[in-house]
mmCIF file of C-alpha atoms and ligand atoms in Angstrom:
data_model
loop_
_atom_site.group_PDB
_atom_site.id
_atom_site.type_symbol
_atom_site.label_atom_id
_atom_site.label_comp_id
_atom_site.label_asym_id
_atom_site.label_seq_id
_atom_site.Cartn_x
_atom_site.Cartn_y
_atom_site.Cartn_z
ATOM 1 C CA MET A 1 -2.093 -4.926 19.437
ATOM 2 C CA SER A 2 -2.389 -3.999 15.775
ATOM 3 C CA LEU A 3 -3.652 -6.467 13.165
ATOM 4 C CA GLU A 4 -1.194 -8.942 11.725
ATOM 5 C CA SER A 5 -1.730 -9.212 7.986
ATOM 6 C CA ILE A 6 1.512 -11.097 7.213
ATOM 7 C CA LYS A 7 2.765 -14.030 9.316
ATOM 8 C CA TYR A 8 6.268 -15.008 8.327
ATOM 9 C CA THR A 9 8.972 -17.214 9.764
ATOM 10 C CA ARG A 10 11.852 -18.615 7.685
ATOM 11 C CA GLY A 11 10.285 -21.065 5.172
ATOM 12 C CA SER A 12 6.655 -20.279 6.079
ATOM 13 C CA LEU A 13 4.318 -17.498 4.957
ATOM 14 C CA GLU A 14 0.645 -16.883 5.686
ATOM 15 C CA ILE A 15 -1.465 -13.887 4.827
ATOM 16 C CA LEU A 16 -4.728 -12.706 6.327
ATOM 17 C CA ASP A 17 -7.349 -13.180 3.592
ATOM 18 C CA GLN A 18 -8.632 -9.622 3.065
ATOM 19 C CA LEU A 19 -11.474 -10.820 0.836
ATOM 20 C CA LEU A 20 -13.113 -12.337 3.927
ATOM 21 C CA LEU A 21 -12.663 -9.389 6.285
ATOM 22 C CA PRO A 22 -14.281 -8.087 8.382
ATOM 23 C CA LEU A 23 -16.606 -11.051 8.889
ATOM 24 C CA GLN A 24 -14.060 -13.863 8.920
ATOM 25 C CA THR A 25 -10.446 -14.003 10.032
ATOM 26 C CA ARG A 26 -8.696 -16.663 8.014
ATOM 27 C CA TYR A 27 -5.048 -17.011 7.077
ATOM 28 C CA VAL A 28 -4.003 -18.428 3.702
ATOM 29 C CA LYS A 29 -0.743 -20.331 3.271
ATOM 30 C CA VAL A 30 1.562 -18.977 0.563
ATOM 31 C CA LYS A 31 3.881 -21.800 -0.390
ATOM 32 C CA GLY A 32 5.764 -20.108 -3.202
ATOM 33 C CA VAL A 33 5.727 -17.681 -6.095
ATOM 34 C CA GLU A 34 2.672 -19.181 -7.817
ATOM 35 C CA ASP A 35 0.604 -18.722 -4.636
ATOM 36 C CA GLY A 36 2.148 -15.263 -4.146
ATOM 37 C CA TRP A 37 1.021 -14.157 -7.609
ATOM 38 C CA LYS A 38 -2.507 -15.497 -7.005
ATOM 39 C CA VAL A 39 -3.097 -13.873 -3.598
ATOM 40 C CA ILE A 40 -1.913 -10.522 -4.974
ATOM 41 C CA ASN A 41 -3.913 -10.756 -8.195
ATOM 42 C CA LYS A 42 -7.113 -11.828 -6.386
ATOM 43 C CA MET A 43 -6.537 -9.057 -3.810
ATOM 44 C CA GLN A 44 -6.481 -11.434 -0.838
ATOM 45 C CA VAL A 45 -3.559 -9.207 0.045
ATOM 46 C CA ARG A 46 -3.521 -5.633 -1.268
ATOM 47 C CA GLY A 47 -2.016 -2.215 -0.614
ATOM 48 C CA ALA A 48 1.186 -1.201 -2.390
ATOM 49 C CA PRO A 49 3.733 -2.013 0.387
ATOM 50 C CA ALA A 50 2.030 -5.298 1.357
ATOM 51 C CA ILE A 51 1.929 -6.422 -2.287
ATOM 52 C CA ALA A 52 5.707 -5.929 -2.568
ATOM 53 C CA ILE A 53 6.506 -7.604 0.746
ATOM 54 C CA VAL A 54 4.251 -10.627 0.224
ATOM 55 C CA GLY A 55 5.452 -11.049 -3.373
ATOM 56 C CA CYS A 56 9.116 -11.054 -2.292
ATOM 57 C CA LEU A 57 8.467 -13.262 0.761
ATOM 58 C CA SER A 58 6.723 -15.796 -1.486
ATOM 59 C CA LEU A 59 10.013 -16.033 -3.367
ATOM 60 C CA ALA A 60 11.934 -16.334 -0.084
ATOM 61 C CA VAL A 61 9.867 -19.350 1.060
ATOM 62 C CA GLU A 62 10.271 -21.002 -2.322
ATOM 63 C CA LEU A 63 14.023 -20.415 -2.267
ATOM 64 C CA GLU A 64 14.322 -21.817 1.258
ATOM 65 C CA ARG A 65 13.107 -25.208 -0.074
ATOM 66 C CA ASP A 66 15.279 -25.011 -3.192
ATOM 67 C CA ASN A 67 18.390 -27.200 -3.175
ATOM 68 C CA ASN A 68 19.910 -25.702 -6.296
ATOM 69 C CA SER A 69 23.663 -25.412 -6.048
ATOM 70 C CA ASP A 70 24.285 -23.563 -9.305
ATOM 71 C CA LYS A 71 24.391 -19.818 -8.702
ATOM 72 C CA LYS A 72 23.853 -18.935 -12.365
ATOM 73 C CA ILE A 73 20.671 -21.000 -12.518
ATOM 74 C CA MET A 74 19.519 -19.515 -9.204
ATOM 75 C CA ARG A 75 20.094 -15.995 -10.550
ATOM 76 C CA GLN A 76 18.200 -16.730 -13.735
ATOM 77 C CA GLU A 77 15.242 -18.292 -11.932
ATOM 78 C CA ILE A 78 15.063 -15.442 -9.441
ATOM 79 C CA GLU A 79 14.879 -12.857 -12.222
ATOM 80 C CA GLY A 80 12.095 -14.747 -14.029
ATOM 81 C CA LYS A 81 10.079 -15.248 -10.848
ATOM 82 C CA LEU A 82 10.380 -11.619 -9.752
ATOM 83 C CA ASN A 83 9.260 -10.369 -13.155
ATOM 84 C CA TYR A 84 6.307 -12.741 -12.957
ATOM 85 C CA LEU A 85 5.337 -11.422 -9.509
ATOM 86 C CA VAL A 86 5.491 -7.824 -10.788
ATOM 87 C CA SER A 87 2.879 -8.745 -13.429
ATOM 88 C CA ALA A 88 0.241 -9.639 -10.793
ATOM 89 C CA ARG A 89 -0.921 -6.004 -10.448
ATOM 90 C CA PRO A 90 0.540 -3.202 -12.569
ATOM 91 C CA THR A 91 -0.033 0.139 -10.809
ATOM 92 C CA ALA A 92 1.800 -0.042 -7.469
ATOM 93 C CA VAL A 93 5.507 0.578 -8.045
ATOM 94 C CA ASN A 94 6.778 -0.897 -4.753
ATOM 95 C CA ILE A 95 7.003 -4.463 -6.044
ATOM 96 C CA LYS A 96 8.761 -3.327 -9.229
ATOM 97 C CA LEU A 97 11.380 -1.354 -7.274
ATOM 98 C CA ALA A 98 11.877 -4.276 -4.864
ATOM 99 C CA ALA A 99 12.263 -6.673 -7.807
ATOM 100 C CA ASP A 100 14.864 -4.414 -9.458
ATOM 101 C CA GLU A 101 16.842 -4.204 -6.216
ATOM 102 C CA LEU A 102 16.717 -7.980 -5.699
ATOM 103 C CA ILE A 103 17.708 -8.724 -9.301
ATOM 104 C CA ASN A 104 20.741 -6.438 -8.824
ATOM 105 C CA LEU A 105 21.606 -8.280 -5.631
ATOM 106 C CA ALA A 106 21.286 -11.660 -7.375
ATOM 107 C CA ASN A 107 23.557 -10.420 -10.185
ATOM 108 C CA THR A 108 26.187 -9.242 -7.706
ATOM 109 C CA LEU A 109 26.095 -12.432 -5.632
ATOM 110 C CA SER A 110 26.195 -14.594 -8.731
ATOM 111 C CA ALA A 111 29.208 -12.738 -10.173
ATOM 112 C CA ASP A 112 31.182 -12.768 -6.890
ATOM 113 C CA GLU A 113 33.280 -15.927 -6.843
ATOM 114 C CA SER A 114 33.866 -15.750 -3.106
ATOM 115 C CA VAL A 115 30.106 -16.230 -2.510
ATOM 116 C CA THR A 116 29.032 -19.885 -2.195
ATOM 117 C CA PRO A 117 25.522 -21.011 -3.298
ATOM 118 C CA GLU A 118 24.620 -21.334 0.418
ATOM 119 C CA ASP A 119 25.791 -17.749 1.104
ATOM 120 C CA PHE A 120 23.887 -16.567 -1.950
ATOM 121 C CA LYS A 121 20.676 -18.093 -0.633
ATOM 122 C CA GLU A 122 21.207 -16.841 2.913
ATOM 123 C CA ARG A 123 22.032 -13.277 1.902
ATOM 124 C CA PHE A 124 19.203 -13.114 -0.613
ATOM 125 C CA ILE A 125 16.559 -14.378 1.820
ATOM 126 C CA SER A 126 17.874 -12.103 4.602
ATOM 127 C CA ARG A 127 17.560 -9.081 2.310
ATOM 128 C CA ILE A 128 13.901 -9.921 1.692
ATOM 129 C CA GLU A 129 13.260 -10.477 5.408
ATOM 130 C CA GLY A 130 14.740 -7.036 6.101
ATOM 131 C CA MET A 131 11.885 -5.479 4.099
ATOM 132 C CA LEU A 132 9.357 -6.440 6.781
ATOM 133 C CA ILE A 133 11.253 -4.616 9.517
ATOM 134 C CA LYS A 134 12.139 -1.595 7.378
ATOM 135 C CA ASP A 135 8.555 -1.044 6.241
ATOM 136 C CA ILE A 136 7.319 -0.781 9.836
ATOM 137 C CA GLU A 137 10.159 1.611 10.783
ATOM 138 C CA ASP A 138 9.432 3.758 7.708
ATOM 139 C CA ASN A 139 5.727 3.853 8.507
ATOM 140 C CA LYS A 140 6.408 5.028 12.057
ATOM 141 C CA ALA A 141 8.618 7.829 10.712
ATOM 142 C CA ILE A 142 5.884 8.760 8.190
ATOM 143 C CA GLY A 143 3.424 8.837 11.091
ATOM 144 C CA ARG A 144 5.610 11.223 13.109
ATOM 145 C CA TYR A 145 6.359 13.592 10.217
ATOM 146 C CA GLY A 146 2.730 13.650 9.070
ATOM 147 C CA CYS A 147 1.446 14.301 12.559
ATOM 148 C CA GLU A 148 3.906 17.201 13.039
ATOM 149 C CA ALA A 149 3.014 18.740 9.667
ATOM 150 C CA ILE A 150 -0.723 18.596 10.276
ATOM 151 C CA LEU A 151 -0.518 19.981 13.813
ATOM 152 C CA LYS A 152 1.703 22.825 12.550
ATOM 153 C CA THR A 153 -0.890 23.975 9.991
ATOM 154 C CA LEU A 154 -3.685 24.150 12.574
ATOM 155 C CA GLU A 155 -4.568 27.290 14.415
ATOM 156 C CA GLY A 156 -4.416 26.907 18.196
ATOM 157 C CA ASP A 157 -5.088 23.564 19.770
ATOM 158 C CA GLY A 158 -8.503 22.883 18.253
ATOM 159 C CA PRO A 159 -9.852 19.471 17.319
ATOM 160 C CA VAL A 160 -8.149 17.546 14.524
ATOM 161 C CA ARG A 161 -10.493 15.910 12.029
ATOM 162 C CA ILE A 162 -9.037 13.774 9.278
ATOM 163 C CA LEU A 163 -10.583 12.315 6.145
ATOM 164 C CA THR A 164 -8.966 9.265 4.590
ATOM 165 C CA HIS A 165 -9.709 7.051 1.604
ATOM 166 C CA CYS A 166 -9.133 3.357 0.873
ATOM 167 C CA ASN A 167 -7.050 1.311 3.329
ATOM 168 C CA THR A 168 -3.491 2.254 4.217
ATOM 169 C CA GLY A 169 -3.132 0.605 7.611
ATOM 170 C CA SER A 170 -1.616 -2.559 9.059
ATOM 171 C CA LEU A 171 -3.463 -4.561 6.425
ATOM 172 C CA ALA A 172 -1.884 -2.671 3.523
ATOM 173 C CA THR A 173 1.684 -2.678 4.873
ATOM 174 C CA ALA A 174 3.960 -4.745 7.098
ATOM 175 C CA GLY A 175 2.386 -2.900 10.032
ATOM 176 C CA TYR A 176 1.369 0.535 11.443
ATOM 177 C CA GLY A 177 0.381 1.924 8.046
ATOM 178 C CA THR A 178 1.124 5.042 6.003
ATOM 179 C CA ALA A 179 -1.861 7.443 5.991
ATOM 180 C CA LEU A 180 -3.331 5.377 8.808
ATOM 181 C CA GLY A 181 0.080 5.605 10.506
ATOM 182 C CA VAL A 182 -0.304 9.407 10.490
ATOM 183 C CA ILE A 183 -3.751 8.958 12.043
ATOM 184 C CA ARG A 184 -2.296 6.617 14.694
ATOM 185 C CA SER A 185 0.404 9.203 15.516
ATOM 186 C CA LEU A 186 -2.219 11.943 15.825
ATOM 187 C CA GLN A 187 -4.227 9.676 18.128
ATOM 188 C CA GLU A 188 -1.127 9.241 20.325
ATOM 189 C CA THR A 189 -0.907 13.052 20.759
ATOM 190 C CA LYS A 190 -4.517 13.051 22.081
ATOM 191 C CA ARG A 191 -5.314 15.836 19.599
ATOM 192 C CA LEU A 192 -7.294 13.642 17.246
ATOM 193 C CA ASP A 193 -10.985 14.412 17.457
ATOM 194 C CA HIS A 194 -12.365 12.293 14.634
ATOM 195 C CA VAL A 195 -11.545 10.307 11.499
ATOM 196 C CA TYR A 196 -13.872 9.992 8.529
ATOM 197 C CA CYS A 197 -13.253 7.099 6.182
ATOM 198 C CA THR A 198 -14.879 6.592 2.829
ATOM 199 C CA GLU A 199 -16.444 3.282 1.811
ATOM 200 C CA THR A 200 -14.128 3.198 -1.233
ATOM 201 C CA ARG A 201 -16.347 1.537 -3.786
ATOM 202 C CA PRO A 202 -16.290 -0.876 -5.464
ATOM 203 C CA TYR A 203 -13.990 -3.101 -3.424
ATOM 204 C CA ASN A 204 -14.934 -1.314 -0.169
ATOM 205 C CA GLN A 205 -11.461 -1.192 1.377
ATOM 206 C CA GLY A 206 -12.729 1.688 3.561
ATOM 207 C CA ALA A 207 -15.926 0.062 4.820
ATOM 208 C CA ARG A 208 -14.435 -3.401 5.246
ATOM 209 C CA LEU A 209 -10.796 -2.783 6.163
ATOM 210 C CA THR A 210 -10.148 0.786 7.357
ATOM 211 C CA ALA A 211 -13.332 0.812 9.431
ATOM 212 C CA TYR A 212 -12.222 -2.528 10.895
ATOM 213 C CA GLU A 213 -8.783 -1.151 11.805
ATOM 214 C CA LEU A 214 -10.218 2.079 13.257
ATOM 215 C CA VAL A 215 -12.675 0.163 15.437
ATOM 216 C CA HIS A 216 -9.910 -2.267 16.453
ATOM 217 C CA GLU A 217 -7.688 0.677 17.490
ATOM 218 C CA LYS A 218 -10.584 2.460 19.246
ATOM 219 C CA ILE A 219 -10.057 5.583 17.137
ATOM 220 C CA PRO A 220 -13.205 7.772 17.075
ATOM 221 C CA SER A 221 -14.398 7.431 13.505
ATOM 222 C CA THR A 222 -17.305 7.556 11.083
ATOM 223 C CA LEU A 223 -17.838 5.788 7.783
ATOM 224 C CA ILE A 224 -19.210 7.823 4.869
ATOM 225 C CA VAL A 225 -20.227 6.804 1.375
ATOM 226 C CA ASP A 226 -17.861 8.122 -1.280
ATOM 227 C CA SER A 227 -20.335 10.713 -2.543
ATOM 228 C CA VAL A 228 -20.580 12.438 0.873
ATOM 229 C CA VAL A 229 -17.044 13.894 0.707
ATOM 230 C CA SER A 230 -18.056 17.364 -0.584
ATOM 231 C CA ALA A 231 -20.939 17.626 1.876
ATOM 232 C CA LEU A 232 -18.591 16.583 4.683
ATOM 233 C CA MET A 233 -16.085 19.307 3.855
ATOM 234 C CA ASN A 234 -18.880 21.851 3.508
ATOM 235 C CA THR A 235 -20.502 21.102 6.846
ATOM 236 C CA ARG A 236 -17.778 19.871 9.231
ATOM 237 C CA ARG A 237 -14.370 21.409 9.707
ATOM 238 C CA ILE A 238 -11.971 18.878 8.257
ATOM 239 C CA SER A 239 -8.367 19.657 9.251
ATOM 240 C CA ALA A 240 -6.690 17.600 6.515
ATOM 241 C CA VAL A 241 -7.112 14.770 4.054
ATOM 242 C CA VAL A 242 -4.441 12.051 4.279
ATOM 243 C CA VAL A 243 -4.310 9.248 1.700
ATOM 244 C CA GLY A 244 -1.748 6.689 0.579
ATOM 245 C CA ALA A 245 -0.171 6.140 -2.828
ATOM 246 C CA ASP A 246 0.482 3.333 -5.253
ATOM 247 C CA ARG A 247 2.914 5.255 -7.417
ATOM 248 C CA VAL A 248 4.159 8.828 -7.145
ATOM 249 C CA ALA A 249 5.808 10.174 -10.310
ATOM 250 C CA ALA A 250 8.909 12.412 -10.161
ATOM 251 C CA ASN A 251 6.767 15.560 -10.570
ATOM 252 C CA GLY A 252 4.532 14.591 -7.605
ATOM 253 C CA ASP A 253 1.510 13.361 -9.601
ATOM 254 C CA THR A 254 0.118 10.507 -7.522
ATOM 255 C CA ALA A 255 -1.741 7.343 -8.457
ATOM 256 C CA ASN A 256 -3.913 6.084 -5.628
ATOM 257 C CA LYS A 257 -7.239 4.334 -5.183
ATOM 258 C CA ILE A 258 -9.969 5.430 -7.572
ATOM 259 C CA GLY A 259 -11.801 8.423 -6.106
ATOM 260 C CA THR A 260 -8.693 10.057 -4.640
ATOM 261 C CA TYR A 261 -8.603 12.641 -7.441
ATOM 262 C CA GLN A 262 -12.123 13.877 -6.806
ATOM 263 C CA ILE A 263 -11.419 14.136 -3.067
ATOM 264 C CA ALA A 264 -8.352 16.281 -3.873
ATOM 265 C CA ILE A 265 -10.446 18.595 -6.063
ATOM 266 C CA THR A 266 -13.021 18.981 -3.304
ATOM 267 C CA ALA A 267 -10.267 19.604 -0.737
ATOM 268 C CA LYS A 268 -8.803 22.380 -2.920
ATOM 269 C CA HIS A 269 -12.246 23.991 -3.263
ATOM 270 C CA HIS A 270 -12.737 23.980 0.510
ATOM 271 C CA GLY A 271 -9.169 25.016 1.393
ATOM 272 C CA VAL A 272 -8.461 21.707 3.175
ATOM 273 C CA PRO A 273 -4.784 20.563 3.080
ATOM 274 C CA PHE A 274 -4.386 17.359 1.068
ATOM 275 C CA TYR A 275 -1.485 15.058 2.041
ATOM 276 C CA VAL A 276 -0.166 11.897 0.437
ATOM 277 C CA ALA A 277 1.611 9.560 2.880
ATOM 278 C CA ALA A 278 3.998 7.265 1.023
ATOM 279 C CA PRO A 279 7.294 5.505 1.695
ATOM 280 C CA LEU A 280 10.151 6.094 -0.761
ATOM 281 C CA THR A 281 9.362 2.618 -2.134
ATOM 282 C CA SER A 282 6.179 4.158 -3.636
ATOM 283 C CA ILE A 283 8.046 6.937 -5.460
ATOM 284 C CA ASP A 284 8.957 6.250 -9.065
ATOM 285 C CA MET A 285 11.583 8.831 -10.034
ATOM 286 C CA ALA A 286 11.906 7.137 -13.421
ATOM 287 C CA LEU A 287 8.449 8.399 -14.446
ATOM 288 C CA THR A 288 8.402 12.084 -15.237
ATOM 289 C CA SER A 289 4.651 12.526 -14.772
ATOM 290 C CA GLY A 290 1.462 10.758 -13.774
ATOM 291 C CA ASP A 291 0.065 10.364 -17.287
ATOM 292 C CA LYS A 292 2.682 7.629 -17.807
ATOM 293 C CA ILE A 293 1.361 5.495 -14.932
ATOM 294 C CA LYS A 294 -0.386 2.304 -16.037
ATOM 295 C CA ILE A 295 -3.796 2.155 -14.404
ATOM 296 C CA GLU A 296 -5.113 -1.300 -13.569
ATOM 297 C CA GLU A 297 -8.661 -2.067 -14.664
ATOM 298 C CA ARG A 298 -10.464 -4.660 -12.543
ATOM 299 C CA PRO A 299 -13.268 -7.073 -13.500
ATOM 300 C CA ASP A 300 -16.843 -5.730 -13.933
ATOM 301 C CA ARG A 301 -18.013 -8.177 -11.302
ATOM 302 C CA GLU A 302 -16.488 -6.036 -8.527
ATOM 303 C CA MET A 303 -19.017 -3.358 -9.503
ATOM 304 C CA THR A 304 -22.012 -5.431 -10.474
ATOM 305 C CA HIS A 305 -22.033 -7.737 -7.446
ATOM 306 C CA VAL A 306 -21.719 -7.537 -3.692
ATOM 307 C CA GLY A 307 -20.569 -11.009 -2.733
ATOM 308 C CA GLU A 308 -22.856 -13.364 -4.647
ATOM 309 C CA HIS A 309 -25.608 -10.755 -5.101
ATOM 310 C CA ARG A 310 -25.963 -8.827 -8.335
ATOM 311 C CA ILE A 311 -26.772 -5.175 -7.643
ATOM 312 C CA ALA A 312 -26.360 -3.700 -11.156
ATOM 313 C CA ALA A 313 -28.831 -4.115 -14.005
ATOM 314 C CA PRO A 314 -27.861 -7.112 -16.147
ATOM 315 C CA GLY A 315 -26.520 -6.042 -19.564
ATOM 316 C CA ILE A 316 -25.070 -2.671 -18.468
ATOM 317 C CA ASN A 317 -21.502 -1.870 -19.573
ATOM 318 C CA CYS A 318 -19.012 -1.183 -16.774
ATOM 319 C CA TRP A 319 -15.726 0.697 -16.514
ATOM 320 C CA ASN A 320 -13.767 -0.197 -13.397
ATOM 321 C CA PRO A 321 -10.365 1.544 -13.181
ATOM 322 C CA SER A 322 -8.825 0.673 -9.831
ATOM 323 C CA PHE A 323 -6.775 3.871 -9.478
ATOM 324 C CA ASP A 324 -6.709 7.481 -10.618
ATOM 325 C CA VAL A 325 -3.971 10.084 -10.779
ATOM 326 C CA THR A 326 -4.149 13.204 -8.630
ATOM 327 C CA PRO A 327 -2.183 16.055 -10.210
ATOM 328 C CA ALA A 328 0.670 17.419 -8.085
ATOM 329 C CA ALA A 329 -0.959 20.879 -8.070
ATOM 330 C CA LEU A 330 -3.699 19.541 -5.776
ATOM 331 C CA ILE A 331 -1.270 18.016 -3.256
ATOM 332 C CA THR A 332 -0.109 20.022 -0.216
ATOM 333 C CA GLY A 333 2.712 17.662 0.731
ATOM 334 C CA ILE A 334 4.076 14.165 0.315
ATOM 335 C CA ILE A 335 4.845 12.631 3.697
ATOM 336 C CA THR A 336 7.773 10.200 3.508
ATOM 337 C CA GLU A 337 10.073 8.559 6.064
ATOM 338 C CA LYS A 338 12.592 11.327 5.247
ATOM 339 C CA GLY A 339 10.191 14.195 5.935
ATOM 340 C CA VAL A 340 7.389 16.077 4.196
ATOM 341 C CA PHE A 341 8.116 17.347 0.669
ATOM 342 C CA ALA A 342 6.234 19.701 -1.620
ATOM 343 C CA PRO A 343 5.346 17.623 -4.695
ATOM 344 C CA ASP A 344 7.737 19.639 -6.886
ATOM 345 C CA LYS A 345 10.608 19.087 -4.434
ATOM 346 C CA LEU A 346 10.803 15.285 -4.560
ATOM 347 C CA SER A 347 14.230 15.460 -6.200
ATOM 348 C CA GLU A 348 15.566 16.900 -2.902
ATOM 349 C CA ILE A 349 14.854 13.622 -1.076
ATOM 350 C CA ASP A 350 18.162 12.114 -2.177
ATOM 351 C CA SER A 351 20.141 14.788 -0.357
ATOM 352 C CA LYS A 352 18.376 14.012 2.978
HETATM 353 O O1 LIG B 1 -6.364 -1.847 -4.819
HETATM 354 P P1 LIG B 1 -5.659 -1.718 -3.503
HETATM 355 O O2 LIG B 1 -6.525 -2.037 -2.340
HETATM 356 O O3 LIG B 1 -4.355 -2.470 -3.484
HETATM 357 O O4 LIG B 1 -5.321 -0.168 -3.412
HETATM 358 C C1 LIG B 1 -4.692 0.314 -2.274
HETATM 359 C C2 LIG B 1 -4.482 1.776 -2.284
HETATM 360 O O5 LIG B 1 -4.811 2.468 -3.218
HETATM 361 C C3 LIG B 1 -3.718 2.341 -1.118
HETATM 362 O O6 LIG B 1 -4.125 3.650 -0.860
HETATM 363 C C4 LIG B 1 -2.208 2.345 -1.461
HETATM 364 O O7 LIG B 1 -1.794 1.088 -1.930
HETATM 365 C C5 LIG B 1 -1.383 2.723 -0.292
HETATM 366 S S1 LIG B 1 -1.343 1.446 0.950
HETATM 367 C C6 LIG B 1 -0.283 1.966 2.156
#
């Protein structure tokens, strides 16, 4: 059974505290929007799809308790709370797109006189609950398309060796995962020989979370420090790199965990295909290119300390951008639930 990062039933939400993994498994109650903002901002839950789902579910649990019977006030409060949730972390677009969709829904329900306040609440909460199911379905489709694309580019039936970065699995989504979903699909075909995952400094999503998921799923895998990537590609035949995304611009430029860009450069140098696995909820067609993506900068302490222990020299300045942007020219394909697209062909998704 895969890991359960989000436990939700109507009126109740708990998330697996990812700050404590892999050493402790503890769930944190999220009682409403204030808690939702905090767990996202502190990165107790992280990963672009999971941020959006937990943010919206935190609103759903708050709304379930709310006895407001004025639709206009409900609409207004919903808009304010969604905009607040979006401010918790700025780079991933999924929560912004979900908020826009839900604000539209609230506007429609509020304007429709045939909709009672009870219907409003029911339909609004149901829409949010639907996100949990859809994300898992989308991830499974991403897994299938990615697996097909990678197997097609390989000569013969040789071993498949994948490199991935950060964490894109069950912990970062509603379940199954995006890039890790592709890895799971490859594992199901019995063609997967080995997965390499980077530590992903400074927050160590690779060492703490991806390694945990790979071990849990019994997928043959090896952890490498981030600076080993070039040596890995030079000495072992890597079939493909597959990473996730926090925001893909309309031209295919992709913001993902810091370090992704340098992996893409190395992959280009070594002729290794470089795939981004991302649901449509990570694609921001309103941004023409990656230089317009706001990159979150995280506190110095994530770099200077491991847990309570300082590892960096006191007094040193730090720069800790949480994401970088990989130019479209370095990306072989973007794997979505609608198929695999060349980065300059994202506009064709709508016709699928
Ligand atoms: O800072 P994080 O841990 O939220 O960053 C996560 C990533 O960069 C993931 O690769 C991305 O969100 C895709 S998760 C399916």
